[in-house]
């Protein structure tokens, strides 16, 4: 019995051997399951990233529970002296609000993108990127403060030695994602402003960018809960 496959034009043809057959199969699947490849690849990437962050946070919780040396108190370690007052977690709270707000501006950008409002989409994406850059700047300040206090990935004068390695690994990996997101947002925003997606006839890339940014924000919520509040 002859095997058949769909060509990109939707016509049924005999299955082809070798590489042409593989291309024909993938083309048939694309028609049978009309999911944009860009969005599908982003979901696969985010799923793999979810596993990585889950491993990091699970390892952190295991270290935190098993260590016999007292773990540093986050309210003391991540506090700032403002006007002579000792305010715990104030910088972390601001960083969290910045990311949550950026998630809102990104959602608005996607909404305007669907409606093909080029100026509003561009402005909101650049505002989102600015929020992301602000977050990275505040995180750099936080790192600098802890390094001046002697905290290192291999040591910690404030308590358990593992604190430094866990902190720099988890927040550094997340900060790298935020930094990449800022660049990603800026590039897409410039393409929106230049009318690239109007000529293409689709603002799908804006939605894909939003998926990535919302993921980065969601991961921070878990880091905030497990690392700073626990």
Short mmCIF file of C-alpha atoms in Angstrom, two decimals:
data_model
loop_
_atom_site.label_atom_id
_atom_site.label_comp_id
_atom_site.label_asym_id
_atom_site.label_seq_id
_atom_site.Cartn_x
_atom_site.Cartn_y
_atom_site.Cartn_z
CA UNK A 1 0.00 0.00 0.00
CA UNK A 2 1.38 3.36 -0.99
CA UNK A 3 1.91 5.91 1.76
CA UNK A 4 0.79 9.47 1.30
CA UNK A 5 1.74 12.81 2.84
CA UNK A 6 0.49 16.36 2.52
CA UNK A 7 2.57 18.89 0.65
CA UNK A 8 2.72 22.50 1.92
CA UNK A 9 -0.03 23.31 -0.59
CA UNK A 10 -2.29 20.69 0.97
CA UNK A 11 -2.10 18.19 -1.89
CA UNK A 12 -1.74 14.47 -1.20
CA UNK A 13 1.37 12.90 -2.69
CA UNK A 14 3.27 9.66 -2.31
CA UNK A 15 5.62 9.70 0.67
CA UNK A 16 9.11 10.72 -0.35
CA UNK A 17 12.24 8.94 0.85
CA UNK A 18 14.99 10.60 2.83
CA UNK A 19 15.15 14.29 3.66
CA UNK A 20 12.31 15.33 1.30
CA UNK A 21 10.06 12.89 3.14
CA UNK A 22 10.99 14.40 6.51
CA UNK A 23 10.24 17.88 5.19
CA UNK A 24 6.91 16.65 3.82
CA UNK A 25 6.00 15.08 7.18
CA UNK A 26 6.79 18.27 9.08
CA UNK A 27 4.81 20.32 6.59
CA UNK A 28 1.83 18.00 7.04
CA UNK A 29 2.02 18.33 10.83
CA UNK A 30 2.15 22.08 10.54
CA UNK A 31 -1.13 22.04 8.63
CA UNK A 32 -2.77 19.45 10.87
CA UNK A 33 -1.81 21.36 14.04
CA UNK A 34 -1.86 25.08 13.15
CA UNK A 35 0.35 26.32 16.02
CA UNK A 36 2.85 29.05 15.09
CA UNK A 37 6.34 27.63 15.27
CA UNK A 38 7.71 30.68 17.07
CA UNK A 39 5.19 30.35 19.87
CA UNK A 40 5.68 26.58 20.10
CA UNK A 41 9.46 26.97 20.36
CA UNK A 42 9.09 29.63 23.04
CA UNK A 43 6.86 27.34 25.11
CA UNK A 44 9.41 24.52 24.78
CA UNK A 45 12.18 26.88 25.87
CA UNK A 46 10.16 28.11 28.85
CA UNK A 47 9.36 24.54 29.86
CA UNK A 48 13.05 23.62 29.86
CA UNK A 49 13.84 26.78 31.82
CA UNK A 50 11.15 25.85 34.33
CA UNK A 51 12.96 22.58 35.01
CA UNK A 52 16.25 24.43 35.54
CA UNK A 53 14.80 26.96 37.99
CA UNK A 54 12.92 24.15 39.77
CA UNK A 55 16.20 22.28 40.23
CA UNK A 56 17.88 25.43 41.57
CA UNK A 57 15.12 26.19 44.07
CA UNK A 58 14.78 22.54 45.13
CA UNK A 59 18.54 22.31 45.72
CA UNK A 60 18.42 25.56 47.68
CA UNK A 61 15.61 24.28 49.92
CA UNK A 62 17.50 21.02 50.49
CA UNK A 63 20.65 22.93 51.49
CA UNK A 64 18.66 25.31 53.66
CA UNK A 65 16.97 22.47 55.56
CA UNK A 66 20.03 20.24 55.92
CA UNK A 67 22.64 22.81 57.01
CA UNK A 68 23.63 22.76 60.67
CA UNK A 69 24.96 26.33 60.65
CA UNK A 70 22.38 29.10 61.23
CA UNK A 71 21.09 30.58 57.98
CA UNK A 72 21.36 34.39 57.71
CA UNK A 73 18.17 36.28 58.51
CA UNK A 74 16.92 37.82 55.21
CA UNK A 75 15.34 40.74 57.09
CA UNK A 76 18.79 41.71 58.34
CA UNK A 77 20.92 40.78 55.34
CA UNK A 78 18.68 42.51 52.79
CA UNK A 79 17.94 45.66 54.77
CA UNK A 80 18.83 49.27 54.07
CA UNK A 81 19.47 52.21 56.36
CA UNK A 82 17.36 55.12 55.10
CA UNK A 83 17.28 58.34 57.09
CA UNK A 84 18.70 56.56 60.10
CA UNK A 85 15.94 53.92 60.01
CA UNK A 86 16.72 50.23 59.53
CA UNK A 87 14.19 49.07 56.90
CA UNK A 88 14.17 45.32 56.12
CA UNK A 89 13.66 44.05 52.56
CA UNK A 90 12.78 47.52 51.26
CA UNK A 91 14.93 47.18 48.13
CA UNK A 92 13.58 43.69 47.43
CA UNK A 93 10.01 44.95 47.77
CA UNK A 94 10.69 47.74 45.28
CA UNK A 95 12.33 45.30 42.86
CA UNK A 96 9.30 43.03 43.09
CA UNK A 97 6.88 45.89 42.44
CA UNK A 98 8.96 46.99 39.46
CA UNK A 99 8.73 43.55 37.86
CA UNK A 100 5.01 43.17 38.61
CA UNK A 101 4.38 46.58 37.06
CA UNK A 102 6.44 45.63 34.02
CA UNK A 103 4.26 42.57 33.56
CA UNK A 104 1.24 44.87 33.39
CA UNK A 105 2.83 47.16 30.81
CA UNK A 106 3.83 44.12 28.75
CA UNK A 107 0.25 42.82 28.79
CA UNK A 108 -0.94 46.22 27.58
CA UNK A 109 1.68 46.17 24.82
CA UNK A 110 0.42 42.79 23.61
CA UNK A 111 -3.15 44.08 23.67
CA UNK A 112 -2.24 47.11 21.55
CA UNK A 113 -0.22 44.83 19.28
CA UNK A 114 -3.30 42.74 18.55
CA UNK A 115 -5.06 45.96 17.57
CA UNK A 116 -2.00 47.07 15.55
CA UNK A 117 -1.48 50.33 17.40
CA UNK A 118 2.17 50.71 16.52
CA UNK A 119 3.02 53.77 18.63
CA UNK A 120 1.36 52.48 21.81
CA UNK A 121 2.88 49.03 21.42
CA UNK A 122 6.35 50.48 20.96
CA UNK A 123 6.04 52.86 23.91
CA UNK A 124 4.77 50.19 26.30
CA UNK A 125 7.46 47.71 25.28
CA UNK A 126 10.17 50.31 25.83
CA UNK A 127 8.65 51.16 29.22
CA UNK A 128 8.71 47.45 30.07
CA UNK A 129 12.37 47.28 29.02
CA UNK A 130 13.11 50.32 31.21
CA UNK A 131 11.49 48.58 34.18
CA UNK A 132 13.61 45.52 33.48
CA UNK A 133 16.80 47.59 33.29
CA UNK A 134 15.84 49.27 36.58
CA UNK A 135 15.43 45.86 38.18
CA UNK A 136 18.85 44.73 36.97
CA UNK A 137 20.40 47.96 38.26
CA UNK A 138 18.89 47.45 41.71
CA UNK A 139 20.05 43.85 41.73
CA UNK A 140 23.57 45.01 40.88
CA UNK A 141 23.38 47.39 43.86
CA UNK A 142 22.26 44.51 46.07
CA UNK A 143 25.14 42.34 44.89
CA UNK A 144 27.64 45.15 45.48
CA UNK A 145 26.34 45.68 49.01
CA UNK A 146 26.69 42.00 49.92
CA UNK A 147 30.14 41.72 48.34
CA UNK A 148 31.31 44.70 50.42
CA UNK A 149 30.02 42.87 53.50
CA UNK A 150 32.20 39.89 52.62
CA UNK A 151 29.63 37.55 51.08
CA UNK A 152 31.16 35.37 48.35
CA UNK A 153 30.02 32.27 46.43
CA UNK A 154 32.59 30.28 48.42
CA UNK A 155 32.09 31.94 51.81
CA UNK A 156 29.80 33.95 54.03
CA UNK A 157 30.71 35.77 57.26
CA UNK A 158 27.01 36.19 58.12
CA UNK A 159 26.22 32.52 58.68
CA UNK A 160 25.99 29.35 56.58
CA UNK A 161 28.67 29.16 53.89
CA UNK A 162 26.17 27.89 51.31
CA UNK A 163 24.21 31.15 51.48
CA UNK A 164 26.58 32.97 49.13
CA UNK A 165 26.66 30.28 46.46
CA UNK A 166 22.87 29.83 46.52
CA UNK A 167 22.22 33.55 46.40
CA UNK A 168 24.58 34.43 43.57
CA UNK A 169 23.65 31.36 41.51
CA UNK A 170 19.86 31.80 41.69
CA UNK A 171 19.64 35.58 41.48
CA UNK A 172 22.44 35.72 38.90
CA UNK A 173 20.75 33.20 36.62
CA UNK A 174 17.47 35.06 36.91
CA UNK A 175 19.18 38.42 36.38
CA UNK A 176 20.74 37.04 33.20
CA UNK A 177 17.24 36.20 31.96
CA UNK A 178 16.00 39.70 32.78
CA UNK A 179 18.98 41.28 31.00
CA UNK A 180 18.35 39.14 27.91
CA UNK A 181 14.68 40.11 28.11
CA UNK A 182 15.55 43.81 28.12
CA UNK A 183 17.57 43.37 24.92
CA UNK A 184 14.81 41.22 23.39
CA UNK A 185 12.13 43.79 24.24
CA UNK A 186 14.18 46.66 22.84
CA UNK A 187 14.88 44.90 19.54
CA UNK A 188 11.24 43.90 19.04
CA UNK A 189 10.03 47.39 20.02
CA UNK A 190 12.29 48.99 17.40
CA UNK A 191 10.99 46.60 14.76
CA UNK A 192 7.43 47.47 15.76
CA UNK A 193 8.21 51.19 15.44
CA UNK A 194 9.75 50.71 12.00
CA UNK A 195 6.61 48.96 10.78
CA UNK A 196 8.20 45.54 10.28
CA UNK A 197 5.24 43.65 11.72
CA UNK A 198 2.74 45.81 9.84
CA UNK A 199 4.38 44.73 6.59
CA UNK A 200 4.51 41.16 7.84
CA UNK A 201 0.82 41.33 8.69
CA UNK A 202 1.19 39.88 12.20
CA UNK A 203 2.20 41.08 15.67
CA UNK A 204 2.71 37.51 16.88
CA UNK A 205 6.32 38.23 17.89
CA UNK A 206 5.08 40.79 20.42
CA UNK A 207 2.95 38.10 22.05
CA UNK A 208 5.90 35.68 22.09
CA UNK A 209 8.03 38.36 23.75
CA UNK A 210 5.26 38.79 26.32
CA UNK A 211 5.31 35.06 27.10
CA UNK A 212 9.01 35.26 27.89
CA UNK A 213 8.66 38.37 30.04
CA UNK A 214 5.72 37.03 32.06
CA UNK A 215 7.74 33.86 32.72
CA UNK A 216 10.68 35.89 34.03
CA UNK A 217 8.32 37.80 36.33
CA UNK A 218 6.68 34.61 37.59
CA UNK A 219 10.04 33.03 38.40
CA UNK A 220 10.94 36.08 40.49
CA UNK A 221 7.78 35.62 42.56
CA UNK A 222 9.01 32.15 43.56
CA UNK A 223 12.54 33.42 44.25
CA UNK A 224 11.11 36.21 46.37
CA UNK A 225 8.97 33.78 48.36
CA UNK A 226 11.56 31.06 48.93
CA UNK A 227 14.75 33.11 49.26
CA UNK A 228 13.74 36.42 50.80
CA UNK A 229 10.64 35.61 52.86
CA UNK A 230 11.62 32.17 54.19
#
